[in-house]
Amino acid sequence: MTDSTGLAVGDTVPDFTAQLVDPDGTERTVALSELLEDKPVLLNFYTADFSPDCVDEWCSFRDFDWFASGEQVQVVGASKSGPALHKRFIDYLDLGFPLYADPDLEIAEALGVRYRAFKITSRARRSCFLIDQDQRVRYKWLSEHWLDPTRDTPPVREMHEAIVEELGGEPESFGMA
């Protein structure tokens, strides 16, 4: 594995445009800057739709009410999977999060998490970046798995606590639907 530690907290995230699949199945080309117009984005890199680790990961985001409510931060995924597979994955897991298609790993490259696994194939290192509306990294989680950095699952509760600290507190409606 090559070292792919990603952008550092405080770095500016370069704007990118890619295919995004919305929870309703709509496919559209969207720039990161467009998503940031509404609220900060938690950009979550994962390996591929339907891999067991990724199913667990997205279920943990879906089932953690604070992330699912989307009131303070918008959770957005990015993987090598294409739009058609993203649609099936969103439907299968009943996800309320949009997913970027990154088949050429250009988004992963822009955030510094692209690497060659076992010197064979390129992947995005499992990672999460909280990007504020000025396009700065405010928080970062990076997989540290000793063999394969696509295998760790983000610690959702720890991420929540760090994001609340960065964004300035819990909304009054936390945990209520």
Coordinates of N, CA and C in Angstrom, one line a residue:
M1 N 0.8 -1.2 0.0 CA 0.0 0.0 0.0 C 0.9 1.2 0.0
T2 N 0.5 2.2 -0.8 CA 1.2 3.5 -0.8 C 0.6 4.4 0.3
D3 N 1.3 5.4 0.7 CA 0.8 6.3 1.7 C -0.2 7.2 1.1
S4 N -1.4 7.2 1.6 CA -2.5 8.1 1.1 C -3.2 8.7 2.3
T5 N -2.7 9.7 2.8 CA -3.2 10.3 4.1 C -4.3 11.3 3.9
G6 N -4.5 11.8 2.7 CA -5.5 12.7 2.4 C -5.2 14.1 2.8
L7 N -6.1 15.0 2.4 CA -5.9 16.4 2.8 C -5.9 16.5 4.3
A8 N -5.3 17.5 4.9 CA -5.2 17.7 6.3 C -6.3 18.7 6.7
V9 N -6.6 18.6 8.0 CA -7.6 19.5 8.6 C -7.1 20.9 8.4
G10 N -7.9 21.8 7.8 CA -7.5 23.2 7.5 C -7.2 23.4 6.0
D11 N -6.9 22.3 5.3 CA -6.7 22.4 3.8 C -8.0 22.8 3.1
T12 N -7.8 23.4 2.0 CA -8.9 23.8 1.1 C -9.2 22.6 0.1
V13 N -10.4 22.2 0.0 CA -10.8 21.1 -0.9 C -11.0 21.7 -2.3
P14 N -10.3 21.1 -3.3 CA -10.5 21.6 -4.6 C -12.0 21.3 -5.1
D15 N -12.6 22.2 -5.8 CA -13.9 21.9 -6.3 C -13.9 20.8 -7.3
F16 N -14.9 20.0 -7.4 CA -15.0 19.0 -8.4 C -16.4 18.8 -8.8
T17 N -16.6 18.3 -10.0 CA -18.0 18.0 -10.5 C -18.0 16.6 -10.9
A18 N -19.1 15.9 -10.5 CA -19.2 14.5 -10.8 C -20.7 14.1 -10.8
Q19 N -21.0 12.9 -11.3 CA -22.4 12.3 -11.3 C -22.7 12.0 -9.9
L20 N -23.9 12.5 -9.5 CA -24.4 12.2 -8.1 C -25.8 11.6 -8.3
V21 N -26.0 10.5 -7.5 CA -27.3 9.9 -7.5 C -28.0 10.3 -6.2
D22 N -29.1 10.9 -6.3 CA -29.9 11.4 -5.1 C -30.7 10.2 -4.6
P23 N -31.2 10.3 -3.3 CA -32.0 9.2 -2.7 C -33.2 8.8 -3.5
D24 N -33.8 9.7 -4.2 CA -35.0 9.4 -5.1 C -34.6 8.8 -6.4
G25 N -33.3 8.5 -6.6 CA -32.8 7.9 -7.9 C -32.5 8.9 -9.0
T26 N -32.7 10.1 -8.7 CA -32.3 11.1 -9.7 C -30.8 11.2 -9.9
E27 N -30.4 11.2 -11.2 CA -29.0 11.3 -11.5 C -28.7 12.7 -12.0
R28 N -27.7 13.3 -11.5 CA -27.4 14.7 -12.0 C -25.9 15.0 -11.8
T29 N -25.4 15.9 -12.6 CA -24.0 16.3 -12.5 C -23.9 17.5 -11.5
V30 N -23.2 17.3 -10.4 CA -23.2 18.3 -9.3 C -21.7 18.6 -8.9
A31 N -21.5 19.9 -8.7 CA -20.2 20.3 -8.1 C -20.3 20.3 -6.6
L32 N -19.2 20.0 -6.0 CA -19.1 20.1 -4.5 C -19.6 21.4 -4.0
S33 N -19.1 22.5 -4.7 CA -19.5 23.8 -4.2 C -21.0 24.0 -4.2
E34 N -21.8 23.4 -5.1 CA -23.2 23.4 -5.1 C -23.8 22.8 -3.9
L35 N -23.3 21.7 -3.5 CA -23.8 21.0 -2.3 C -23.5 21.8 -1.0
L36 N -22.4 22.5 -1.0 CA -22.0 23.3 0.1 C -22.8 24.6 0.3
E37 N -23.6 25.0 -0.7 CA -24.4 26.2 -0.6 C -25.4 26.0 0.5
D38 N -25.9 24.8 0.8 CA -26.9 24.6 1.8 C -26.3 24.4 3.2
K39 N -25.3 23.6 3.3 CA -24.7 23.3 4.6 C -23.4 22.5 4.4
P40 N -22.6 22.3 5.5 CA -21.4 21.5 5.4 C -21.7 20.1 4.9
V41 N -20.7 19.5 4.3 CA -20.8 18.2 3.7 C -19.8 17.2 4.4
L42 N -20.3 16.1 4.8 CA -19.4 15.0 5.3 C -19.3 14.1 4.1
L43 N -18.1 14.1 3.5 CA -17.9 13.3 2.3 C -17.2 12.0 2.7
N44 N -17.9 10.9 2.4 CA -17.5 9.6 2.9 C -17.1 8.7 1.8
F45 N -15.8 8.4 1.7 CA -15.2 7.5 0.7 C -15.4 6.0 1.2
Y46 N -15.9 5.2 0.3 CA -16.1 3.8 0.6 C -15.7 3.0 -0.6
T47 N -15.5 1.7 -0.5 CA -15.0 0.9 -1.6 C -15.9 0.7 -2.7
A48 N -17.1 0.0 -2.5 CA -18.0 -0.3 -3.5 C -19.4 -0.6 -2.9
D49 N -20.4 -0.3 -3.7 CA -21.8 -0.7 -3.3 C -21.9 -2.2 -3.1
F50 N -22.6 -2.6 -2.1 CA -22.9 -4.0 -1.8 C -21.8 -4.8 -1.2
S51 N -20.6 -4.3 -1.0 CA -19.5 -5.0 -0.3 C -20.0 -5.1 1.2
P52 N -19.8 -6.2 1.9 CA -20.3 -6.3 3.2 C -19.9 -5.2 4.2
D53 N -18.6 -4.8 4.1 CA -18.2 -3.7 5.0 C -18.9 -2.4 4.7
C54 N -19.2 -2.2 3.4 CA -19.8 -0.9 3.0 C -21.3 -1.0 3.4
V55 N -21.9 -2.1 3.3 CA -23.3 -2.2 3.7 C -23.4 -1.9 5.2
D56 N -22.5 -2.4 6.0 CA -22.5 -2.1 7.5 C -22.3 -0.6 7.7
E57 N -21.3 -0.1 7.0 CA -21.0 1.4 7.1 C -22.2 2.2 6.9
W58 N -22.9 2.0 5.7 CA -24.0 2.9 5.3 C -25.2 2.6 6.2
C59 N -25.4 1.4 6.7 CA -26.5 1.2 7.7 C -26.2 1.9 9.0
S60 N -24.9 2.0 9.4 CA -24.7 2.8 10.6 C -25.0 4.3 10.4
F61 N -24.7 4.8 9.3 CA -25.0 6.2 9.0 C -26.5 6.4 9.0
R62 N -27.2 5.5 8.3 CA -28.7 5.5 8.2 C -29.4 5.4 9.5
D63 N -28.9 4.5 10.4 CA -29.5 4.3 11.6 C -29.2 5.2 12.8
F64 N -28.2 6.1 12.5 CA -27.8 7.1 13.5 C -28.6 8.3 13.2
D65 N -29.6 8.6 14.0 CA -30.6 9.6 13.7 C -30.0 11.0 13.3
W66 N -28.9 11.4 14.0 CA -28.4 12.7 13.7 C -27.9 12.8 12.3
F67 N -27.2 11.8 11.8 CA -26.8 11.9 10.4 C -28.0 11.8 9.4
A68 N -28.9 10.9 9.8 CA -30.1 10.7 8.9 C -31.0 11.9 8.8
S69 N -31.0 12.8 9.9 CA -31.9 13.9 9.8 C -31.3 15.0 8.9
G70 N -30.0 15.1 8.7 CA -29.4 16.0 7.8 C -29.6 17.5 8.2
E71 N -29.8 17.8 9.4 CA -30.1 19.2 9.8 C -28.9 20.0 9.8
Q72 N -27.7 19.5 10.3 CA -26.5 20.3 10.4 C -25.5 20.0 9.3
V73 N -25.5 18.8 8.8 CA -24.5 18.4 7.9 C -25.1 17.4 6.9
Q74 N -24.7 17.5 5.6 CA -25.2 16.6 4.6 C -24.2 15.5 4.4
V75 N -24.6 14.2 4.6 CA -23.7 13.1 4.4 C -23.8 12.7 2.9
V76 N -22.6 12.6 2.3 CA -22.6 12.3 0.8 C -21.5 11.2 0.7
G77 N -21.8 10.2 -0.1 CA -20.9 9.1 -0.3 C -20.1 9.3 -1.6
A78 N -19.0 8.6 -1.8 CA -18.2 8.5 -3.0 C -17.6 7.2 -3.1
S79 N -17.8 6.5 -4.2 CA -17.1 5.2 -4.5 C -16.9 5.0 -6.0
K80 N -16.2 3.9 -6.3 CA -16.0 3.6 -7.7 C -17.2 3.1 -8.4
S81 N -18.3 2.7 -7.7 CA -19.5 2.2 -8.3 C -20.2 3.3 -9.1
G82 N -20.8 2.8 -10.2 CA -21.5 3.7 -11.1 C -22.9 4.1 -10.7
P83 N -23.5 5.0 -11.4 CA -24.9 5.5 -11.0 C -25.9 4.4 -11.0
A84 N -25.9 3.5 -11.9 CA -26.9 2.4 -11.9 C -26.8 1.5 -10.6
L85 N -25.6 1.2 -10.2 CA -25.4 0.4 -9.0 C -25.7 1.2 -7.8
H86 N -25.4 2.5 -7.8 CA -25.8 3.4 -6.7 C -27.3 3.4 -6.5
K87 N -28.0 3.5 -7.5 CA -29.5 3.5 -7.4 C -30.0 2.2 -6.7
R88 N -29.5 1.1 -7.1 CA -29.9 -0.2 -6.5 C -29.5 -0.2 -5.0
F89 N -28.3 0.3 -4.7 CA -27.7 0.3 -3.4 C -28.6 1.2 -2.5
I90 N -28.9 2.4 -2.9 CA -29.8 3.3 -2.2 C -31.1 2.6 -1.9
D91 N -31.7 2.0 -2.9 CA -33.0 1.4 -2.8 C -33.0 0.2 -1.8
Y92 N -31.9 -0.6 -2.0 CA -31.8 -1.8 -1.1 C -31.7 -1.5 0.3
L93 N -30.9 -0.4 0.7 CA -30.7 -0.1 2.1 C -31.6 1.1 2.5
D94 N -32.4 1.6 1.6 CA -33.3 2.7 2.0 C -32.5 3.8 2.5
L95 N -31.5 4.3 1.8 CA -30.6 5.3 2.2 C -31.2 6.7 1.9
G96 N -31.0 7.7 2.7 CA -31.4 9.0 2.5 C -30.2 9.9 2.1
F97 N -29.2 9.3 1.6 CA -28.0 10.1 1.3 C -27.6 10.0 -0.2
P98 N -27.2 11.1 -0.8 CA -26.7 11.0 -2.2 C -25.3 10.4 -2.3
L99 N -25.1 9.8 -3.4 CA -23.8 9.1 -3.6 C -23.2 9.5 -4.9
Y100 N -21.9 10.0 -4.9 CA -21.1 10.3 -6.0 C -20.6 9.1 -6.7
A101 N -20.7 9.0 -8.0 CA -20.0 8.0 -8.8 C -18.6 8.5 -9.1
D102 N -17.6 7.7 -8.7 CA -16.2 8.1 -8.9 C -15.4 7.0 -9.5
P103 N -15.8 6.5 -10.7 CA -15.2 5.3 -11.3 C -13.8 5.5 -11.7
D104 N -13.3 6.7 -12.0 CA -11.9 6.9 -12.3 C -11.1 7.4 -11.1
L105 N -11.8 7.5 -9.9 CA -11.2 7.9 -8.7 C -10.6 9.3 -8.7
E106 N -11.2 10.2 -9.5 CA -10.8 11.6 -9.6 C -11.1 12.4 -8.3
I107 N -12.3 12.1 -7.7 CA -12.6 12.7 -6.5 C -11.6 12.3 -5.4
A108 N -11.4 11.0 -5.3 CA -10.4 10.4 -4.3 C -9.1 11.0 -4.5
E109 N -8.6 11.2 -5.8 CA -7.4 11.9 -6.1 C -7.3 13.3 -5.6
A110 N -8.4 14.0 -5.8 CA -8.5 15.4 -5.4 C -8.4 15.6 -3.9
L111 N -8.9 14.6 -3.1 CA -8.8 14.7 -1.6 C -7.6 13.9 -1.1
G112 N -6.8 13.3 -2.0 CA -5.6 12.7 -1.6 C -5.7 11.3 -1.0
V113 N -6.8 10.6 -1.3 CA -7.0 9.2 -0.7 C -7.0 8.1 -1.7
R114 N -6.6 8.4 -2.9 CA -6.4 7.3 -3.9 C -5.1 6.6 -3.7
Y115 N -5.1 5.3 -3.8 CA -3.9 4.5 -3.6 C -4.0 3.2 -4.4
R116 N -2.9 2.5 -4.5 CA -2.9 1.2 -5.2 C -2.9 0.1 -4.2
A117 N -3.9 -0.7 -4.2 CA -4.0 -1.8 -3.3 C -3.2 -3.0 -3.8
F118 N -2.3 -3.5 -3.0 CA -1.5 -4.7 -3.3 C -0.7 -4.5 -4.6
K119 N -0.4 -3.2 -5.0 CA 0.2 -2.9 -6.2 C -0.5 -3.4 -7.5
I120 N -1.8 -3.6 -7.3 CA -2.6 -4.1 -8.4 C -3.7 -3.2 -8.9
T121 N -4.5 -2.7 -8.0 CA -5.7 -1.9 -8.4 C -5.8 -0.7 -7.6
S122 N -6.3 0.4 -8.2 CA -6.5 1.6 -7.5 C -7.8 1.6 -6.8
R123 N -7.8 2.2 -5.6 CA -8.9 2.3 -4.7 C -8.9 3.7 -4.0
A124 N -10.0 4.0 -3.4 CA -10.1 5.1 -2.5 C -10.0 4.6 -1.1
R125 N -9.1 5.1 -0.3 CA -8.9 4.7 1.1 C -10.2 5.1 1.8
R126 N -10.7 4.2 2.6 CA -11.9 4.5 3.4 C -11.6 5.7 4.3
S127 N -12.4 6.8 4.1 CA -12.2 8.0 4.8 C -13.4 8.9 4.8
C128 N -13.4 9.9 5.8 CA -14.5 10.8 5.8 C -13.9 12.2 6.1
F129 N -14.4 13.2 5.4 CA -14.0 14.6 5.5 C -15.2 15.5 5.7
L130 N -15.1 16.3 6.8 CA -16.2 17.3 7.0 C -15.6 18.5 6.3
I131 N -16.4 19.0 5.3 CA -16.0 20.1 4.5 C -17.0 21.3 4.8
D132 N -16.4 22.4 5.3 CA -17.3 23.5 5.6 C -17.7 24.3 4.4
Q133 N -18.5 25.3 4.5 CA -19.0 26.1 3.4 C -17.9 27.0 2.7
D134 N -16.7 27.1 3.3 CA -15.6 27.7 2.7 C -14.7 26.7 2.0
Q135 N -15.2 25.5 1.9 CA -14.4 24.4 1.3 C -13.2 24.0 2.0
R136 N -13.2 24.2 3.3 CA -12.0 23.8 4.2 C -12.4 22.5 4.9
V137 N -11.4 21.6 5.1 CA -11.5 20.4 5.9 C -11.5 20.8 7.3
R138 N -12.6 20.5 8.0 CA -12.8 20.8 9.4 C -12.5 19.6 10.3
Y139 N -12.7 18.4 9.7 CA -12.6 17.1 10.5 C -12.2 16.1 9.5
K140 N -11.4 15.1 9.9 CA -11.1 14.0 9.0 C -11.0 12.7 9.8
W141 N -11.5 11.6 9.2 CA -11.3 10.3 9.7 C -10.7 9.5 8.6
L142 N -9.6 8.7 8.9 CA -8.9 8.0 7.9 C -8.7 6.5 8.4
S143 N -9.1 5.6 7.6 CA -8.9 4.2 8.0 C -7.4 3.9 8.2
E144 N -7.2 3.1 9.3 CA -5.8 2.7 9.6 C -5.6 1.2 9.6
H145 N -6.5 0.5 8.9 CA -6.4 -1.0 8.9 C -5.0 -1.4 8.4
W146 N -4.4 -2.3 9.1 CA -3.0 -2.7 8.9 C -2.8 -3.3 7.5
L147 N -3.8 -4.0 7.0 CA -3.6 -4.7 5.7 C -4.3 -3.9 4.5
D148 N -5.5 -3.5 4.8 CA -6.3 -2.9 3.7 C -7.1 -1.7 4.2
P149 N -6.8 -0.5 3.8 CA -7.5 0.7 4.4 C -8.9 0.9 3.9
T150 N -9.4 -0.1 3.2 CA -10.8 -0.1 2.8 C -11.7 -0.9 3.8
R151 N -11.0 -1.5 4.8 CA -11.7 -2.5 5.6 C -12.3 -1.9 6.9
D152 N -11.7 -0.8 7.4 CA -12.3 -0.2 8.7 C -13.6 0.4 8.4
T153 N -14.4 0.5 9.4 CA -15.7 1.2 9.3 C -15.6 2.4 10.2
P154 N -16.1 3.6 9.7 CA -16.0 4.8 10.4 C -16.7 4.7 11.8
P155 N -16.1 5.2 12.8 CA -16.7 5.3 14.1 C -17.8 6.4 14.2
V156 N -19.0 6.0 13.8 CA -20.1 7.0 13.6 C -20.3 7.9 14.9
R157 N -20.4 7.3 16.0 CA -20.6 8.1 17.3 C -19.4 9.1 17.5
E158 N -18.2 8.6 17.3 CA -17.0 9.5 17.5 C -17.1 10.7 16.5
M159 N -17.4 10.3 15.2 CA -17.5 11.3 14.2 C -18.6 12.3 14.5
H160 N -19.7 11.9 15.0 CA -20.8 12.8 15.4 C -20.3 13.8 16.5
E161 N -19.6 13.3 17.5 CA -19.1 14.1 18.6 C -18.1 15.2 18.0
A162 N -17.3 14.8 17.1 CA -16.3 15.7 16.6 C -16.9 16.7 15.7
I163 N -17.9 16.3 14.9 CA -18.6 17.3 14.1 C -19.4 18.3 14.9
V164 N -20.1 17.8 15.9 CA -20.9 18.7 16.8 C -19.9 19.7 17.4
E165 N -18.7 19.3 17.8 CA -17.8 20.2 18.4 C -17.3 21.2 17.3
E166 N -17.1 20.8 16.1 CA -16.6 21.7 15.0 C -17.7 22.7 14.6
L167 N -19.0 22.2 14.6 CA -20.1 23.0 14.1 C -20.8 23.8 15.2
G168 N -20.4 23.6 16.4 CA -20.9 24.4 17.5 C -22.2 23.9 18.2
G169 N -22.4 22.6 18.4 CA -23.4 22.2 19.3 C -24.5 21.4 18.7
E170 N -25.3 20.7 19.5 CA -26.4 19.9 19.1 C -27.6 20.7 18.8
P171 N -28.4 20.4 17.7 CA -29.6 21.1 17.5 C -30.6 20.6 18.6
E172 N -31.6 21.5 18.9 CA -32.6 21.1 19.9 C -33.4 19.9 19.5
S173 N -33.5 19.6 18.2 CA -34.4 18.5 17.7 C -33.6 17.2 17.6
F174 N -32.4 17.1 18.2 CA -31.6 15.9 18.0 C -32.4 14.7 18.5
G175 N -32.4 13.6 17.7 CA -33.0 12.4 18.0 C -34.5 12.3 17.7
M176 N -35.1 13.4 17.2 CA -36.5 13.5 17.0 C -36.8 13.5 15.5
A177 N -37.7 12.7 15.1 CA -38.1 12.7 13.7 C -39.3 13.5 13.4

